[in-house]
Amino acid sequence: MSEGENEEMGATGGIAASVSQDVDSPWARVCSKFKKEFGQQAYSTWLGQLGYNGLDGGTVELTAPTKFVRDWIQRNYGSRLMDFFHAEDKRVKSLSIRLAAKGAVPATPSQPVARAAAAEAPADANGGFGQQAALDPKYTFDSFVVGKSNELAYAAAKRIAESDEVAFNPLFLHGGVGLGKTHLMHAIAWEVKRRAPEKKVAYVSAEKFMFEFISAIRYKDTHAFKQRFRAADLLMVDDVQFIANKDSTQEEFFHTFNALIDNRCQLVITADRSPTDLEGIEERIVSRLGWGLVADIHPTDYELRLGILQSKAEQVPGVEVPVEVLEFLAKRIISNVRELEGALNRVMAYATLVGRPITMEMTRDVLQDLIRANDRKVTIDEIQRSVAEYYNLRLAEMLSQRRSRMIARPRQVAMYLSKQLTARSLPEIGRRFGGRDHTTVMHAVRKIEDLVKSDSQLDEDITRLTRLLAG
C-alpha cells in the first residue's frame, strides 16, 4: 500500500456518503471474515471505524477517520484484508486507505472506541452547580474511550444523560482507581446541562457530602443542607465508601436518597467495590444502592489502552507519537488509565520542551522509573482478591470488622503484602481495608514480620502469595 495517499477527501468521498450498507456486499462479507478471525473487539476497535468506497481499477478504496487508525490497520491487518478482498473478487490487486473528510462518520458506526477530542464544554459549565465540586471540561462522553471492560457503564451513563425517564435508579458504578467512574459522572452532568440547562445537577464526593453535613450541624444550618441536595434533579455522589462507619452521615444520606427516589429524581453513585462488598455501610443503604443498575468497570485490556492513548495523542496538535511508542505504553503501563495518560503526557511534554521527536529510546529514558514500577506493580485490590481466594474467604469477610482468627490473620497478611508490594501509605492501606486506622496496618505488618520467623507455614504462604502476585 502506498504511503503517499491523499490526506483528505472531497465532500463526495466522505465515509457517510459512500459506505455500502448492503449486508451481501463484498465489504460486509470481508467484515464478517475479519470478525471471525480476529474477534468482535478488534473489529469494533479498528475495522468498524472504516468506510468502504468500492473498487476502482483493481484497488479497494477505504477511508479511515484518523491517521493513527489508518496506519495501524495498514501495519497490522493490511495483508490479511487483501487476502479477504482477493477471495471475494480476483480483480483486487491493491488496497488504499485514505483519511476521511473532517466530520465524516461511518453510516453504521461501531461503538465509539477512539474520539479525536473532547466535545466543547457548555459556556455556563459550572453555573448551575452551586457549591458542588467543579466539573472537568475534559470529561465528556466524546472523550471517553469505550471497550469491553466499560461498555455497560458507558451505555447506562449515556441513557441517563439523554433520557427523561430511566428504568433504573440509582445507577451504581464500581471499579478500581483510575478506571473512569468519575469521568462518566462528569460526562453525565455536562450532557444533562447541555440538553436541559434548567435542570439542577449536583455532583459531590461522599467525603465532601460528609464534611458539609458536619458543618451544617455545627452551624445549625441543616435545613439549608437538606434543601440543597434534595432539590436536585440529578444527584451524583462519588466514592460512597468514604461514609463507611459514619453513622450520622449515613442517616442523612439514607433520607436524602429516599426523598430523591420518591420525587423521581435520578441518582448516580460510585464506589471502589460493589454494594454487597461495602463494609461499614448500613444494610438498608446497601439494599437501596442495589435497587437500580449495578455496573462494574473492569481493568482495561490492551486494545482499550491503545485506543485511549490514540485518542489522547490526537488531542495534542503538532506532536507526532509513533505507533510503536503507543503500543509499547499500552503493553507496559497496565495499572490504570490515569497513569497511562500521565505516561503519555510526560513523553509529549518532554518532546515539546527539548524540541526532540518522540522515539522509543527517548520514551524509555523519560519513563524508566514508571516502567520499572509497572514491571513489579501490584494493586491493593489484586492483593485483597488473591489473599481472600488463597484462604478460601469472601472478599467482604476479609474487609469486614470481624476479628475471628480465621479472618483476622488473612487480613493481616493482605495488609502486610500491601505494604511490601505497593507504594501506598499506611493511612491509604487502612482506608482500603474497611476504613481502618493506619496504626492497625502498622500492627498487622509487625505481627506478620514476627510470625514468619517462627511459623514455617505462614512463611510459605507469604512466599507463595508473593510469587503469585508477581506474576
CSV table of C-alpha atoms in Angstrom, one decimal:
chain,number,residue,atom,x,y,z
A,1,MET,CA,0.0,0.0,0.0
A,2,SER,CA,1.2,3.5,-0.8
A,3,GLU,CA,2.4,5.8,1.9
A,4,GLY,CA,1.6,8.8,-0.2
A,5,GLU,CA,-2.2,8.7,0.0
A,6,ASN,CA,-4.1,11.9,-0.1
A,7,GLU,CA,-4.6,13.3,3.4
A,8,GLU,CA,-8.1,14.5,2.8
A,9,MET,CA,-11.0,13.5,0.6
A,10,GLY,CA,-13.6,15.7,-1.0
A,11,ALA,CA,-17.1,16.1,0.2
A,12,THR,CA,-18.4,13.3,-2.1
A,13,GLY,CA,-15.7,10.9,-0.8
A,14,GLY,CA,-16.6,11.0,2.8
A,15,ILE,CA,-17.5,7.9,4.7
A,16,ALA,CA,-21.1,8.7,5.4
A,17,ALA,CA,-21.8,9.4,1.7
A,18,SER,CA,-20.2,6.2,0.4
A,19,VAL,CA,-20.4,3.3,2.9
A,20,SER,CA,-22.2,0.4,1.5
A,21,GLN,CA,-24.9,-0.8,3.8
A,22,ASP,CA,-25.8,-4.0,1.8
A,23,VAL,CA,-25.3,-7.0,4.0
A,24,ASP,CA,-24.4,-9.0,1.0
A,25,SER,CA,-21.8,-6.6,-0.3
A,26,PRO,CA,-18.1,-7.7,-0.5
A,27,TRP,CA,-17.3,-5.3,2.3
A,28,ALA,CA,-19.9,-6.9,4.6
A,29,ARG,CA,-18.5,-10.3,3.9
A,30,VAL,CA,-14.9,-9.1,4.5
A,31,CYS,CA,-16.0,-7.6,7.8
A,32,SER,CA,-17.7,-10.9,8.7
A,33,LYS,CA,-14.5,-12.8,8.0
A,34,PHE,CA,-12.4,-10.3,9.9
A,35,LYS,CA,-14.7,-10.7,13.0
A,36,LYS,CA,-14.5,-14.4,12.8
A,37,GLU,CA,-10.7,-14.4,12.6
A,38,PHE,CA,-9.8,-11.5,14.9
A,39,GLY,CA,-12.9,-11.2,17.2
A,40,GLN,CA,-15.6,-8.6,17.8
A,41,GLN,CA,-13.4,-6.4,19.9
A,42,ALA,CA,-10.7,-6.0,17.2
A,43,TYR,CA,-13.4,-5.3,14.7
A,44,SER,CA,-15.1,-2.6,16.8
A,45,THR,CA,-11.8,-1.0,17.6
A,46,TRP,CA,-10.3,-0.9,14.2
A,47,LEU,CA,-12.2,-2.1,11.1
A,48,GLY,CA,-15.6,-0.8,12.4
A,49,GLN,CA,-14.2,2.7,12.0
A,50,LEU,CA,-13.5,2.3,8.3
A,51,GLY,CA,-15.7,3.4,5.4
A,52,TYR,CA,-15.9,1.3,2.1
A,53,ASN,CA,-15.9,3.3,-1.1
A,54,GLY,CA,-15.8,0.4,-3.6
A,55,LEU,CA,-13.4,-1.0,-6.2
A,56,ASP,CA,-11.6,1.3,-8.6
A,57,GLY,CA,-9.4,-0.2,-11.3
A,58,GLY,CA,-8.4,-3.2,-9.1
A,59,THR,CA,-7.9,-1.0,-6.0
A,60,VAL,CA,-10.2,-1.3,-3.0
A,61,GLU,CA,-10.8,2.1,-1.6
A,62,LEU,CA,-11.4,2.5,2.2
A,63,THR,CA,-11.5,5.6,4.4
A,64,ALA,CA,-10.2,6.0,8.0
A,65,PRO,CA,-11.3,8.7,10.5
A,66,THR,CA,-7.7,9.4,11.7
A,67,LYS,CA,-4.1,8.8,10.5
A,68,PHE,CA,-3.5,6.6,13.5
A,69,VAL,CA,-6.3,4.2,12.6
A,70,ARG,CA,-5.2,4.1,9.0
A,71,ASP,CA,-1.5,3.4,9.9
A,72,TRP,CA,-2.5,0.8,12.5
A,73,ILE,CA,-4.7,-1.1,10.1
A,74,GLN,CA,-2.2,-1.0,7.3
A,75,ARG,CA,0.5,-2.3,9.5
A,76,ASN,CA,-1.4,-5.0,11.4
A,77,TYR,CA,-4.2,-6.1,9.2
A,78,GLY,CA,-3.3,-4.9,5.7
A,79,SER,CA,-2.1,-8.2,4.2
A,80,ARG,CA,-5.0,-10.1,5.7
A,81,LEU,CA,-7.6,-7.7,4.4
A,82,MET,CA,-6.0,-8.1,0.9
A,83,ASP,CA,-6.5,-11.8,1.2
A,84,PHE,CA,-10.1,-11.4,2.2
A,85,PHE,CA,-10.9,-9.0,-0.6
A,86,HIS,CA,-9.0,-11.1,-3.2
A,87,ALA,CA,-11.0,-14.1,-2.2
A,88,GLU,CA,-14.2,-12.1,-2.8
A,89,ASP,CA,-13.0,-10.6,-6.2
A,90,LYS,CA,-10.0,-11.8,-8.1
A,91,ARG,CA,-9.7,-8.4,-9.8
A,92,VAL,CA,-8.5,-6.9,-6.5
A,93,LYS,CA,-4.8,-6.0,-6.8
A,94,SER,CA,-4.2,-3.4,-4.0
A,95,LEU,CA,-5.7,-1.7,-1.0
A,96,SER,CA,-5.9,2.1,-0.4
A,97,ILE,CA,-6.9,3.6,2.9
A,98,ARG,CA,-7.3,7.4,2.8
A,99,LEU,CA,-8.2,9.9,5.5
A,100,ALA,CA,-11.9,10.8,5.6
A,101,ALA,CA,-13.1,14.4,5.3
A,102,LYS,CA,-13.3,16.1,8.7
A,103,GLY,CA,-16.6,15.4,10.4
A,104,ALA,CA,-17.4,12.3,8.3
A,105,VAL,CA,-18.7,9.4,10.3
A,106,PRO,CA,-19.5,5.8,9.3
A,107,ALA,CA,-23.1,5.3,8.2
A,108,THR,CA,-23.4,2.4,10.6
A,109,PRO,CA,-20.8,3.3,13.2
A,110,SER,CA,-19.4,0.8,15.7
A,111,GLN,CA,-19.1,1.6,19.4
A,112,PRO,CA,-17.2,4.8,19.8
A,113,VAL,CA,-13.7,3.5,20.6
A,114,ALA,CA,-11.5,6.5,20.0
A,115,ARG,CA,-12.5,10.1,19.6
A,116,ALA,CA,-10.1,12.8,18.5
A,117,ALA,CA,-11.0,15.4,21.1
A,118,ALA,CA,-13.4,16.3,23.9
A,119,ALA,CA,-16.6,18.0,22.9
A,120,GLU,CA,-16.7,21.7,23.6
A,121,ALA,CA,-18.0,22.3,27.1
A,122,PRO,CA,-21.1,24.4,27.7
A,123,ALA,CA,-20.4,28.0,28.3
A,124,ASP,CA,-22.1,28.0,31.7
A,125,ALA,CA,-20.3,24.9,32.7
A,126,ASN,CA,-20.3,25.4,36.4
A,127,GLY,CA,-23.1,27.9,36.5
A,128,GLY,CA,-25.8,25.5,37.8
A,129,PHE,CA,-23.9,23.5,40.3
A,130,GLY,CA,-23.8,25.9,43.3
A,131,GLN,CA,-21.3,24.7,46.0
A,132,GLN,CA,-20.7,21.4,44.4
A,133,ALA,CA,-17.4,20.1,43.1
A,134,ALA,CA,-16.2,21.7,39.9
A,135,LEU,CA,-16.6,19.6,36.7
A,136,ASP,CA,-13.7,19.0,34.4
A,137,PRO,CA,-14.5,20.1,30.9
A,138,LYS,CA,-12.2,17.3,29.5
A,139,TYR,CA,-14.5,14.6,31.0
A,140,THR,CA,-17.2,14.2,28.4
A,141,PHE,CA,-18.8,11.3,26.6
A,142,ASP,CA,-16.8,12.2,23.4
A,143,SER,CA,-13.5,11.9,25.3
A,144,PHE,CA,-14.4,8.6,27.0
A,145,VAL,CA,-12.9,5.6,25.2
A,146,VAL,CA,-15.2,2.6,25.2
A,147,GLY,CA,-14.1,-1.0,25.3
A,148,LYS,CA,-15.4,-4.4,26.6
A,149,SER,CA,-14.4,-3.6,30.2
A,150,ASN,CA,-16.6,-0.5,30.5
A,151,GLU,CA,-19.2,-0.7,27.8
A,152,LEU,CA,-22.1,-1.4,30.1
A,153,ALA,CA,-21.2,1.5,32.4
A,154,TYR,CA,-20.9,3.8,29.4
A,155,ALA,CA,-24.2,2.8,27.9
A,156,ALA,CA,-26.0,3.2,31.2
A,157,ALA,CA,-24.5,6.6,31.8
A,158,LYS,CA,-25.5,7.7,28.3
A,159,ARG,CA,-29.0,6.5,28.8
A,160,ILE,CA,-29.3,8.6,32.0
A,161,ALA,CA,-27.9,11.7,30.4
A,162,GLU,CA,-30.1,11.5,27.3
A,163,SER,CA,-33.4,10.3,28.7
A,164,ASP,CA,-36.0,12.0,30.8
A,165,GLU,CA,-37.3,8.6,32.2
A,166,VAL,CA,-34.8,5.9,33.0
A,167,ALA,CA,-35.9,2.4,34.1
A,168,PHE,CA,-33.1,2.0,36.6
A,169,ASN,CA,-32.5,4.3,39.7
A,170,PRO,CA,-29.9,4.6,41.1
A,171,LEU,CA,-27.1,3.8,38.7
A,172,PHE,CA,-24.2,2.3,40.8
A,173,LEU,CA,-20.8,2.3,39.1
A,174,HIS,CA,-17.9,0.5,40.8
A,175,GLY,CA,-14.3,-0.3,39.9
A,176,GLY,CA,-10.7,0.3,40.9
A,177,VAL,CA,-8.9,3.6,40.9
A,178,GLY,CA,-8.4,5.4,37.6
A,179,LEU,CA,-10.8,3.3,35.5
A,180,GLY,CA,-13.2,6.1,34.5
A,181,LYS,CA,-16.0,6.2,37.2
A,182,THR,CA,-15.5,10.0,37.8
A,183,HIS,CA,-15.1,10.6,34.1
A,184,LEU,CA,-18.6,9.1,33.4
A,185,MET,CA,-20.2,11.2,36.2
A,186,HIS,CA,-18.8,14.4,34.9
A,187,ALA,CA,-19.9,13.4,31.4
A,188,ILE,CA,-23.4,12.8,32.6
A,189,ALA,CA,-23.5,16.2,34.2
A,190,TRP,CA,-22.2,18.0,31.1
A,191,GLU,CA,-24.7,16.3,28.8
A,192,VAL,CA,-27.7,16.9,31.1
A,193,LYS,CA,-26.8,20.6,31.4
A,194,ARG,CA,-26.3,20.9,27.6
A,195,ARG,CA,-29.7,19.3,26.9
A,196,ALA,CA,-31.6,20.8,29.7
A,197,PRO,CA,-29.8,23.9,31.3
A,198,GLU,CA,-32.7,24.4,33.7
A,199,LYS,CA,-32.1,21.1,35.5
A,200,LYS,CA,-30.5,21.2,38.9
A,201,VAL,CA,-27.5,18.9,38.8
A,202,ALA,CA,-25.5,18.2,42.0
A,203,TYR,CA,-22.1,16.4,41.9
A,204,VAL,CA,-20.3,15.8,45.1
A,205,SER,CA,-17.8,13.4,46.6
A,206,ALA,CA,-19.0,11.4,49.6
A,207,GLU,CA,-16.3,12.9,51.6
A,208,LYS,CA,-17.5,16.4,50.8
A,209,PHE,CA,-21.1,15.4,51.5
A,210,MET,CA,-20.0,14.3,55.0
A,211,PHE,CA,-17.9,17.4,55.7
A,212,GLU,CA,-20.8,19.7,54.6
A,213,PHE,CA,-23.3,17.8,56.7
A,214,ILE,CA,-21.0,18.1,59.8
A,215,SER,CA,-20.6,21.8,59.1
A,216,ALA,CA,-24.4,22.2,58.7
A,217,ILE,CA,-24.8,20.6,62.1
A,218,ARG,CA,-22.2,22.7,63.7
A,219,TYR,CA,-23.7,26.0,62.4
A,220,LYS,CA,-27.3,24.8,62.9
A,221,ASP,CA,-28.0,25.0,59.2
A,222,THR,CA,-29.2,21.5,58.4
A,223,HIS,CA,-32.4,22.7,56.8
A,224,ALA,CA,-30.4,24.5,54.0
A,225,PHE,CA,-28.2,21.5,53.6
A,226,LYS,CA,-31.2,19.2,53.2
A,227,GLN,CA,-32.9,21.6,50.7
A,228,ARG,CA,-29.9,22.0,48.6
A,229,PHE,CA,-29.4,18.3,47.9
A,230,ARG,CA,-33.0,17.2,47.9
A,231,ALA,CA,-33.9,19.9,45.4
A,232,ALA,CA,-31.6,18.3,42.8
A,233,ASP,CA,-33.0,16.7,39.6
A,234,LEU,CA,-29.8,14.7,39.4
A,235,LEU,CA,-27.6,13.9,42.4
A,236,MET,CA,-24.2,12.2,41.9
A,237,VAL,CA,-22.2,11.0,44.8
A,238,ASP,CA,-18.6,9.9,44.1
A,239,ASP,CA,-16.7,7.3,46.3
A,240,VAL,CA,-19.6,6.4,48.6
A,241,GLN,CA,-17.3,4.0,50.5
A,242,PHE,CA,-15.9,7.1,52.4
A,243,ILE,CA,-19.0,7.3,54.5
A,244,ALA,CA,-18.4,3.9,56.0
A,245,ASN,CA,-18.9,3.8,59.7
A,246,LYS,CA,-20.1,7.4,59.8
A,247,ASP,CA,-23.5,6.8,61.4
A,248,SER,CA,-24.9,10.4,61.3
A,249,THR,CA,-23.8,11.0,57.7
A,250,GLN,CA,-25.3,7.6,56.6
A,251,GLU,CA,-28.6,8.6,58.3
A,252,GLU,CA,-28.8,11.8,56.3
A,253,PHE,CA,-27.6,10.1,53.1
A,254,PHE,CA,-30.4,7.5,53.6
A,255,HIS,CA,-33.1,10.1,53.9
A,256,THR,CA,-31.8,12.2,51.0
A,257,PHE,CA,-31.7,9.0,48.9
A,258,ASN,CA,-35.3,8.2,49.7
A,259,ALA,CA,-36.5,11.7,49.2
A,260,LEU,CA,-35.0,11.9,45.7
A,261,ILE,CA,-36.2,8.5,44.7
A,262,ASP,CA,-39.7,9.4,45.9
A,263,ASN,CA,-39.6,12.6,43.8
A,264,ARG,CA,-38.5,10.5,40.7
A,265,CYS,CA,-35.1,12.2,40.6
A,266,GLN,CA,-32.1,10.4,39.3
A,267,LEU,CA,-29.1,9.2,41.4
A,268,VAL,CA,-25.7,8.1,40.3
A,269,ILE,CA,-23.4,6.6,42.9
A,270,THR,CA,-19.8,5.3,42.6
A,271,ALA,CA,-17.6,3.2,44.8
A,272,ASP,CA,-14.5,1.1,44.7
A,273,ARG,CA,-16.5,-2.1,45.1
A,274,SER,CA,-20.0,-3.5,44.6
A,275,PRO,CA,-22.8,-2.7,47.1
A,276,THR,CA,-22.7,-6.2,48.6
A,277,ASP,CA,-18.9,-5.8,49.3
A,278,LEU,CA,-19.2,-2.4,51.1
A,279,GLU,CA,-18.4,-2.8,54.7
A,280,GLY,CA,-19.4,-0.3,57.4
A,281,ILE,CA,-22.4,0.8,55.3
A,282,GLU,CA,-25.8,0.2,56.8
A,283,GLU,CA,-27.7,-2.7,55.4
A,284,ARG,CA,-30.7,-0.5,54.4
A,285,ILE,CA,-28.4,1.7,52.4
A,286,VAL,CA,-26.7,-1.3,50.7
A,287,SER,CA,-30.1,-2.6,49.8
A,288,ARG,CA,-31.1,0.7,48.2
A,289,LEU,CA,-27.8,1.0,46.3
A,290,GLY,CA,-28.6,-2.2,44.6
A,291,TRP,CA,-32.2,-1.2,43.6
A,292,GLY,CA,-31.3,0.0,40.2
A,293,LEU,CA,-28.4,-1.0,37.9
A,294,VAL,CA,-25.1,-2.0,39.2
A,295,ALA,CA,-22.3,-1.7,36.6
A,296,ASP,CA,-18.7,-2.9,37.1
A,297,ILE,CA,-15.8,-1.2,35.3
A,298,HIS,CA,-13.1,-3.8,34.9
A,299,PRO,CA,-9.4,-3.1,34.4
A,300,THR,CA,-8.6,-2.2,30.8
A,301,ASP,CA,-7.3,-4.6,28.2
A,302,TYR,CA,-4.6,-4.0,25.7
A,303,GLU,CA,-6.9,-2.9,22.9
A,304,LEU,CA,-8.7,-0.4,25.1
A,305,ARG,CA,-5.4,1.0,26.5
A,306,LEU,CA,-4.2,1.5,22.9
A,307,GLY,CA,-7.4,3.3,22.0
A,308,ILE,CA,-7.1,5.6,25.0
A,309,LEU,CA,-3.6,6.5,24.0
A,310,GLN,CA,-4.5,7.1,20.4
A,311,SER,CA,-7.4,9.4,21.5
A,312,LYS,CA,-5.1,11.3,23.9
A,313,ALA,CA,-2.2,11.7,21.3
A,314,GLU,CA,-4.6,13.2,18.7
A,315,GLN,CA,-5.7,15.9,21.1
A,316,VAL,CA,-2.2,17.5,21.1
A,317,PRO,CA,-1.6,19.2,17.8
A,318,GLY,CA,1.9,19.4,16.4
A,319,VAL,CA,3.2,16.3,18.4
A,320,GLU,CA,3.7,13.1,16.4
A,321,VAL,CA,3.7,10.0,18.5
A,322,PRO,CA,4.9,6.9,16.6
A,323,VAL,CA,2.6,3.8,16.6
A,324,GLU,CA,5.3,1.7,18.2
A,325,VAL,CA,5.5,4.1,21.2
A,326,LEU,CA,1.8,3.9,21.8
A,327,GLU,CA,2.0,0.1,21.5
A,328,PHE,CA,4.8,0.0,24.0
A,329,LEU,CA,3.0,2.1,26.5
A,330,ALA,CA,-0.2,0.1,26.2
A,331,LYS,CA,1.7,-3.1,26.9
A,332,ARG,CA,3.8,-1.8,29.8
A,333,ILE,CA,1.5,0.7,31.7
A,334,ILE,CA,-1.3,-1.5,32.8
A,335,SER,CA,-2.2,-0.3,36.3
A,336,ASN,CA,-4.9,2.3,35.4
A,337,VAL,CA,-6.0,4.9,32.9
A,338,ARG,CA,-4.7,7.9,34.8
A,339,GLU,CA,-1.2,6.5,35.0
A,340,LEU,CA,-1.4,5.5,31.3
A,341,GLU,CA,-2.4,9.0,30.2
A,342,GLY,CA,0.2,10.5,32.6
A,343,ALA,CA,2.9,8.5,31.0
A,344,LEU,CA,2.0,9.8,27.5
A,345,ASN,CA,1.8,13.3,28.8
A,346,ARG,CA,5.3,13.1,30.2
A,347,VAL,CA,6.7,11.9,26.9
A,348,MET,CA,4.9,14.5,24.9
A,349,ALA,CA,5.8,17.3,27.3
A,350,TYR,CA,9.5,16.3,27.2
A,351,ALA,CA,9.5,16.2,23.4
A,352,THR,CA,7.9,19.6,23.2
A,353,LEU,CA,10.2,21.2,25.8
A,354,VAL,CA,13.5,19.9,24.4
A,355,GLY,CA,12.5,20.1,20.8
A,356,ARG,CA,13.1,16.4,20.0
A,357,PRO,CA,11.0,13.9,18.1
A,358,ILE,CA,9.4,11.1,20.1
A,359,THR,CA,11.3,7.9,19.7
A,360,MET,CA,11.4,4.5,21.5
A,361,GLU,CA,14.8,5.3,23.0
A,362,MET,CA,13.6,8.7,24.3
A,363,THR,CA,10.4,7.1,25.7
A,364,ARG,CA,12.3,4.5,27.6
A,365,ASP,CA,14.6,7.2,29.1
A,366,VAL,CA,11.8,9.5,30.1
A,367,LEU,CA,9.7,6.8,31.7
A,368,GLN,CA,12.4,4.5,33.1
A,369,ASP,CA,11.1,4.9,36.7
A,370,LEU,CA,7.5,4.3,35.7
A,371,ILE,CA,8.4,1.3,33.6
A,372,ARG,CA,10.4,-0.3,36.4
A,373,ALA,CA,7.5,0.3,38.8
A,374,ASN,CA,5.0,-1.3,36.4
A,375,ASP,CA,7.2,-4.3,35.9
A,376,ARG,CA,6.6,-5.2,39.5
A,377,LYS,CA,3.5,-3.2,40.4
A,378,VAL,CA,0.7,-4.9,42.2
A,379,THR,CA,-2.5,-3.2,43.3
A,380,ILE,CA,-4.2,-3.4,46.7
A,381,ASP,CA,-7.3,-4.8,45.0
A,382,GLU,CA,-5.3,-7.6,43.5
A,383,ILE,CA,-3.7,-8.4,46.8
A,384,GLN,CA,-7.1,-8.5,48.6
A,385,ARG,CA,-8.7,-10.7,46.0
A,386,SER,CA,-5.7,-13.1,45.9
A,387,VAL,CA,-5.4,-13.4,49.6
A,388,ALA,CA,-9.1,-14.0,50.1
A,389,GLU,CA,-9.1,-16.7,47.4
A,390,TYR,CA,-6.0,-18.3,48.8
A,391,TYR,CA,-7.5,-18.6,52.3
A,392,ASN,CA,-11.0,-19.5,50.8
A,393,LEU,CA,-12.7,-16.4,52.2
A,394,ARG,CA,-15.2,-14.0,50.6
A,395,LEU,CA,-13.6,-10.6,50.0
A,396,ALA,CA,-16.4,-9.0,52.0
A,397,GLU,CA,-15.4,-11.1,55.0
A,398,MET,CA,-11.8,-10.1,54.9
A,399,LEU,CA,-12.7,-6.4,54.7
A,400,SER,CA,-15.3,-6.7,57.5
A,401,GLN,CA,-15.0,-5.8,61.1
A,402,ARG,CA,-15.0,-9.4,62.2
A,403,ARG,CA,-12.0,-10.4,64.4
A,404,SER,CA,-12.1,-14.2,64.4
A,405,ARG,CA,-8.6,-15.7,63.8
A,406,MET,CA,-9.6,-17.4,60.5
A,407,ILE,CA,-10.4,-13.9,59.1
A,408,ALA,CA,-8.1,-11.6,61.1
A,409,ARG,CA,-4.9,-13.5,60.1
A,410,PRO,CA,-5.5,-13.4,56.3
A,411,ARG,CA,-6.5,-9.7,56.7
A,412,GLN,CA,-3.1,-9.1,58.4
A,413,VAL,CA,-1.3,-11.0,55.6
A,414,ALA,CA,-3.1,-8.8,53.0
A,415,MET,CA,-2.1,-5.6,54.8
A,416,TYR,CA,1.5,-6.8,55.1
A,417,LEU,CA,1.7,-7.6,51.4
A,418,SER,CA,0.0,-4.3,50.6
A,419,LYS,CA,2.8,-2.5,52.5
A,420,GLN,CA,5.6,-4.7,50.9
A,421,LEU,CA,4.4,-4.8,47.3
A,422,THR,CA,2.8,-1.3,46.8
A,423,ALA,CA,3.9,2.2,47.3
A,424,ARG,CA,0.7,3.1,49.1
A,425,SER,CA,0.9,4.8,52.5
A,426,LEU,CA,-0.3,3.2,55.7
A,427,PRO,CA,-3.4,5.5,56.0
A,428,GLU,CA,-4.4,4.7,52.4
A,429,ILE,CA,-4.0,1.0,53.0
A,430,GLY,CA,-6.1,1.3,56.1
A,431,ARG,CA,-8.9,3.1,54.2
A,432,ARG,CA,-8.9,0.3,51.6
A,433,PHE,CA,-9.4,-2.3,54.4
A,434,GLY,CA,-12.8,-1.1,55.6
A,435,GLY,CA,-11.7,2.3,56.8
A,436,ARG,CA,-9.2,1.1,59.4
A,437,ASP,CA,-6.7,3.4,61.1
A,438,HIS,CA,-3.0,3.4,60.0
A,439,THR,CA,-2.0,2.1,63.4
A,440,THR,CA,-4.0,-1.1,62.7
A,441,VAL,CA,-2.0,-1.6,59.5
A,442,MET,CA,1.3,-0.9,61.3
A,443,HIS,CA,0.3,-3.5,63.9
A,444,ALA,CA,-0.5,-6.1,61.2
A,445,VAL,CA,2.8,-5.6,59.4
A,446,ARG,CA,4.8,-6.0,62.6
A,447,LYS,CA,2.7,-9.0,63.6
A,448,ILE,CA,3.4,-10.8,60.3
A,449,GLU,CA,7.1,-9.9,60.3
A,450,ASP,CA,7.4,-11.5,63.8
A,451,LEU,CA,5.3,-14.6,62.9
A,452,VAL,CA,7.1,-15.6,59.8
A,453,LYS,CA,10.3,-16.1,61.8
A,454,SER,CA,8.7,-18.9,63.8
A,455,ASP,CA,5.8,-20.1,61.7
A,456,SER,CA,7.0,-22.0,58.7
A,457,GLN,CA,3.5,-22.5,57.2
A,458,LEU,CA,2.8,-18.7,57.3
A,459,ASP,CA,6.3,-18.1,55.8
A,460,GLU,CA,5.4,-20.5,53.0
A,461,ASP,CA,2.0,-18.8,52.5
A,462,ILE,CA,3.7,-15.4,52.2
A,463,THR,CA,6.2,-16.7,49.7
A,464,ARG,CA,3.5,-18.3,47.5
A,465,LEU,CA,1.3,-15.3,47.5
A,466,THR,CA,4.2,-13.0,46.7
A,467,ARG,CA,5.1,-15.2,43.7
A,468,LEU,CA,1.5,-15.4,42.6
A,469,LEU,CA,1.1,-11.6,42.7
A,470,ALA,CA,4.4,-11.0,41.0
A,471,GLY,CA,3.0,-12.9,38.0
